[in-house]
C-alpha positions as a printed NumPy array, in Angstrom:
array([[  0.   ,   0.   ,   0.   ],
       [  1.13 ,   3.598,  -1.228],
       [ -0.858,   6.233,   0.25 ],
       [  0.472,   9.894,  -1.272],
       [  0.19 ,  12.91 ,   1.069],
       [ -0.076,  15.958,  -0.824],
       [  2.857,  18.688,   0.6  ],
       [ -0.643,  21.108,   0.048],
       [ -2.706,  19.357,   2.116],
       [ -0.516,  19.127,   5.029],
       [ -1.441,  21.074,   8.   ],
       [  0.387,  23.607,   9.624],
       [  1.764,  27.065,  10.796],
       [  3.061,  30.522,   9.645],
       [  4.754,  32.43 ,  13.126],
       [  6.465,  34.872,  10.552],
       [ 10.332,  33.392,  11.29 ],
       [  8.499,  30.073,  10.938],
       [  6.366,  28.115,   8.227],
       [  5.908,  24.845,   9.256],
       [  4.025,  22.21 ,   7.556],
       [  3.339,  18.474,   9.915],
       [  2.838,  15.485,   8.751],
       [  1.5  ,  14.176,  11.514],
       [ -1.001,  15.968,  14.161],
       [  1.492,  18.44 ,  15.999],
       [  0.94 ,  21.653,  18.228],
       [ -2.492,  23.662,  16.984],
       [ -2.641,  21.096,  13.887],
       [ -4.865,  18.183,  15.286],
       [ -6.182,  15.449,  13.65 ],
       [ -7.131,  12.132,  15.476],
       [ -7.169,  10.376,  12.556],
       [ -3.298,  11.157,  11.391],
       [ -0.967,  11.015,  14.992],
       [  1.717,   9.645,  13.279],
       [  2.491,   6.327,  11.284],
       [  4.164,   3.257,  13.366],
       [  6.592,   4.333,  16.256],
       [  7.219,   7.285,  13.782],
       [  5.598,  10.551,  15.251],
       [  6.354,  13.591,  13.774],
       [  7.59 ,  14.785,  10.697],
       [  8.017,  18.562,  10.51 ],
       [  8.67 ,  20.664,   7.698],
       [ 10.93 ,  23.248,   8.817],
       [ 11.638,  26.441,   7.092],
       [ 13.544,  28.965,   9.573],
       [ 13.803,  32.708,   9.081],
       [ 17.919,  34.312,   9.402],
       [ 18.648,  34.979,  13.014],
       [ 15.351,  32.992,  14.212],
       [ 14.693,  30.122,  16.315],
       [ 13.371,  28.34 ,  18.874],
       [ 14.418,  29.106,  22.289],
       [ 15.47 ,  26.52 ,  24.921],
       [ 12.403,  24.487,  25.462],
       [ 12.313,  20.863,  27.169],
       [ 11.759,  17.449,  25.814],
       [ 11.846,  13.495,  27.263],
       [ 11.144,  10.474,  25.905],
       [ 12.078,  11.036,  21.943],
       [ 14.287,  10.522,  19.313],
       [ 14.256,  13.585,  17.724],
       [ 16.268,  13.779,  14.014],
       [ 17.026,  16.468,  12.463],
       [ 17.713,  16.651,   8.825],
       [ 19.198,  20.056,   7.148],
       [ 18.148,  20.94 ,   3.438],
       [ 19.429,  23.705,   3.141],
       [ 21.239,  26.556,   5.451],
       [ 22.237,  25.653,   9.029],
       [ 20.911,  24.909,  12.351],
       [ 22.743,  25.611,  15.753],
       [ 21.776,  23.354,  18.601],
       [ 22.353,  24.293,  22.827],
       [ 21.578,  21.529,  25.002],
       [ 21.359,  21.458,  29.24 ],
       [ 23.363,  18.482,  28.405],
       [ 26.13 ,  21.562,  27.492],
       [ 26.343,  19.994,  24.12 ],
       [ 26.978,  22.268,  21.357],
       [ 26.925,  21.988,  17.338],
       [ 26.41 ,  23.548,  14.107],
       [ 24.807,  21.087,  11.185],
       [ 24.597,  22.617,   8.143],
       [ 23.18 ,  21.088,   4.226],
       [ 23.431,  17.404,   4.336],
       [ 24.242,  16.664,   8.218],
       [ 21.869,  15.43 ,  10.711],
       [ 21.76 ,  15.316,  13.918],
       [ 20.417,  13.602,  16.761],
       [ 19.191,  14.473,  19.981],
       [ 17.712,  11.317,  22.215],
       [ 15.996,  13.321,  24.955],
       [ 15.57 ,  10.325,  27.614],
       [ 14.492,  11.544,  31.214],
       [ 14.659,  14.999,  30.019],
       [ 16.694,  17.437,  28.647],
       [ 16.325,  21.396,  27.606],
       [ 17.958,  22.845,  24.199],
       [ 17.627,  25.332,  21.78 ],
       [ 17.501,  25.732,  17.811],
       [ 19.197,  28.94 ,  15.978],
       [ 19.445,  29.489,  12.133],
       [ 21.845,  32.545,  12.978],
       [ 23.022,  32.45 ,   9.759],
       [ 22.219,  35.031,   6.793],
       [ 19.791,  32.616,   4.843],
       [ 16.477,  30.756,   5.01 ],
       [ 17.399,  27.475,   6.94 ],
       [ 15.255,  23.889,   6.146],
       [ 14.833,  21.004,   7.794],
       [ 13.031,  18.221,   8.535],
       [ 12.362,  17.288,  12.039],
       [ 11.28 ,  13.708,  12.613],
       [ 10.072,  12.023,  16.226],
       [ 10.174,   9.017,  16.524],
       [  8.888,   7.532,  20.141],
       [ 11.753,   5.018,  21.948],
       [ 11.576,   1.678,  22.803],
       [ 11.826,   2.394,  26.716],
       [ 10.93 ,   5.502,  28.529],
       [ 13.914,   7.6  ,  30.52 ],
       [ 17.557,   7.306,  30.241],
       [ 20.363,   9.572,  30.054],
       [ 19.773,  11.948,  27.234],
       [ 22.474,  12.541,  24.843],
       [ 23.418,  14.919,  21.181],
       [ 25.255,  14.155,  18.33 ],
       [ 25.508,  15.252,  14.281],
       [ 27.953,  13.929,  11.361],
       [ 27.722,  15.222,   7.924],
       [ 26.526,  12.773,   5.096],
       [ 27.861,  13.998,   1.508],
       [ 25.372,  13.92 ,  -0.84 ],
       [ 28.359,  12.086,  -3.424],
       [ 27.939,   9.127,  -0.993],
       [ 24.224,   8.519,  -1.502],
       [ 24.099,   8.621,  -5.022],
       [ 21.671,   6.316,  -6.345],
       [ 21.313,   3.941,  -3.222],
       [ 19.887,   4.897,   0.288],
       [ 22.346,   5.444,   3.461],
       [ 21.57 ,   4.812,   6.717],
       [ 21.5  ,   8.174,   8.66 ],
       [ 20.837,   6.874,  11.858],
       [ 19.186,   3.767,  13.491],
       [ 18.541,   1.65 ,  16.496],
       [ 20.122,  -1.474,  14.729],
       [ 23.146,  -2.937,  15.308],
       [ 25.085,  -3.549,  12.308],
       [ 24.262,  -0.187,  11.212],
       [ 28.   ,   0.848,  11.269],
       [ 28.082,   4.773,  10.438],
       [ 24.531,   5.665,  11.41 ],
       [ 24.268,   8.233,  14.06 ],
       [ 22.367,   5.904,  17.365],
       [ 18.924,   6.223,  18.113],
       [ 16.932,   4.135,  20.779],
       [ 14.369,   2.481,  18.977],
       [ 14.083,  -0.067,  16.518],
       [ 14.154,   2.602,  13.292],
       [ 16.059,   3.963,  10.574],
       [ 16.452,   7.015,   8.789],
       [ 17.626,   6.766,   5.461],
       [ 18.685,   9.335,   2.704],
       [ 19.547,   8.918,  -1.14 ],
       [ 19.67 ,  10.735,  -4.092],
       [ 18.211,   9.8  ,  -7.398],
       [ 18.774,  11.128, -10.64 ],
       [ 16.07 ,  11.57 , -13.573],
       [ 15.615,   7.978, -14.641],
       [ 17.51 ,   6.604, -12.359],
       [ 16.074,   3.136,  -9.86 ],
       [ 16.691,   2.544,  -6.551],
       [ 15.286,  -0.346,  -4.899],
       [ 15.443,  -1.169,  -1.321],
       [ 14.316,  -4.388,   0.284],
       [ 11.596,  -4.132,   3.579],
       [  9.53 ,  -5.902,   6.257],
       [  5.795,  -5.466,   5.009],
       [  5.076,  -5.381,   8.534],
       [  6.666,  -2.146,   9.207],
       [  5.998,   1.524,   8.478],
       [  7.628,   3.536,   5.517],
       [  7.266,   7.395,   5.334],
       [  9.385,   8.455,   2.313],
       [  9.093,  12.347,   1.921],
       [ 11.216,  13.864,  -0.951],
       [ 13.217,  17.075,   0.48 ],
       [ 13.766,  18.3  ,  -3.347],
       [ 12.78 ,  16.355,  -6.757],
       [  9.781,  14.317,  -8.289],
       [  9.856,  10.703,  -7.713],
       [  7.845,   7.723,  -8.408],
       [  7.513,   4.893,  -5.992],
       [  5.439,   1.767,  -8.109],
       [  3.859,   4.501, -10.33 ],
       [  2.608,   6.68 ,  -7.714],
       [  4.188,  10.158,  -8.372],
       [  5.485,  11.725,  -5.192],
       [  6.611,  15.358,  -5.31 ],
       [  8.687,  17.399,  -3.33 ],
       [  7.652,  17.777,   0.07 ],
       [  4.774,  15.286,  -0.236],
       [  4.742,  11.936,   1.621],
       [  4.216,   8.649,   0.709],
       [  3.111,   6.595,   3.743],
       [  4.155,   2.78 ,   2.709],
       [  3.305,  -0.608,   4.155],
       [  2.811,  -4.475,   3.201],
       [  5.251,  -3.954,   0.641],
       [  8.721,  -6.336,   0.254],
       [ 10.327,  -4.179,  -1.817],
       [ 10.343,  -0.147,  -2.266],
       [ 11.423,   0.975,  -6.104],
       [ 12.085,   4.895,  -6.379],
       [ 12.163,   5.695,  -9.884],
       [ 13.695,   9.5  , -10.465],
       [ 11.238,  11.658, -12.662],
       [ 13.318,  14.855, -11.888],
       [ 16.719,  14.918,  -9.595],
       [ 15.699,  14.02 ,  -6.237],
       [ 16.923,  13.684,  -2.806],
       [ 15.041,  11.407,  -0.956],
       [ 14.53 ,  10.955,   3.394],
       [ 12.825,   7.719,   4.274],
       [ 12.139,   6.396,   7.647],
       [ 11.613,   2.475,   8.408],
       [ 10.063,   2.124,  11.829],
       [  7.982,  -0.658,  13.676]])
């Protein structure tokens, strides 16, 4: 099952330094119907006004990823972790029992991201932060794991629960096929691009919402760079 989500039709929120469209039911955007898809819980589409932000505010028990389209995003943690992730990094932030931090674009230019949530396999913990750039070169036609809660996922940032986040980047007519459990939940969104997942077209910023498949084919109708996240 392919179920497109039109980028129009998502709901959302313009604060002036902030236009953000969800996915999922998040803040004023409710809908009892659509509170997320598996273990995944939030997917936020981010874009972040020069010298904006969001001031320290508290989260526990979340994985919280952060992918960068474009610009930068500065991160402040209670944890005194500190970081700047700009196009093509991600970062992490697995808030456990609790944990305050803050998210700056103090940089001259519209920032973009997508947030994801993504709820943990156990409540509490110690909360922790990290980020690592993944060039864009590396995930040419084939998907990367950004991070997961597998082992064996050597080079993936850690996140507690059993989920990945994967990137790639297709070009126009290119195919790239990865293999899945039918049982789980697939949320491909593409950050830039047209795609076409079994001849449903997905365009940027829409998302396809994927399960009792064995196999995902992503068929490039423009360049694309593609986020995908595999969760139980």
């Amino acid at each position: 099952m392919i179920e497109r989500r039109p980028f129009a039709k998502l709901g959302g929120a313009n604060h002036g330094w902030l236009k953000a469209k969800h996915h999922f039911s998040f803040a004023s955007y409710y809908d009892p119907a659509n509170m997320g898809w598996g273990s995944l819980r939030v997917w936020n589409d981010d874009e972040i006004a020069p010298k904006s932000g969001f001031p320290p505010h508290p989260h526990a028990d979340m994985e919280i990823i952060t992918y960068v389209r474009d610009g930068a995003i500065t991160h402040q943690d209670s944890q005194g972790n500190e970081g700047r992730a700009e196009a093509g990094d991600v970062q992490v932030m697995s808030a456990g029992s609790g944990i305050r931090h803050s998210e700056y674009n103090l940089e001259n230019e519209t920032t973009r991201i997508f947030q994801i949530w993504i709820q943990p396999e156990t409540r509490g913990g110690t909360p922790s932060w990290g980020a690592k750039p993944f060039p864009k070169a590396d995930r040419s036609g084939k998907f990367v794991t950004l991070a997961s809660g597998f082992t064996g996922d050597e080079g993936a940032l850690p996140i507690r629960a059993k989920a990945r986040v994967m990137g790639a980047t297709v070009k126009a007519g290119e195919r790239v096929t990865l293999t899945v459990d039918p049982s789980r939940h697939v949320y491909l969104v593409p950050a830039k691009g047209v795609v076409e997942i079994d001849g449903v077209r997905i365009e940027a910023r829409d998302g396809a919402a994927i399960t009792d498949q064995t196999t995902i084919e992503v068929v490039g109708v423009e360049d694309a760079e593609v986020v995908l996240v595999d969760a139980a």
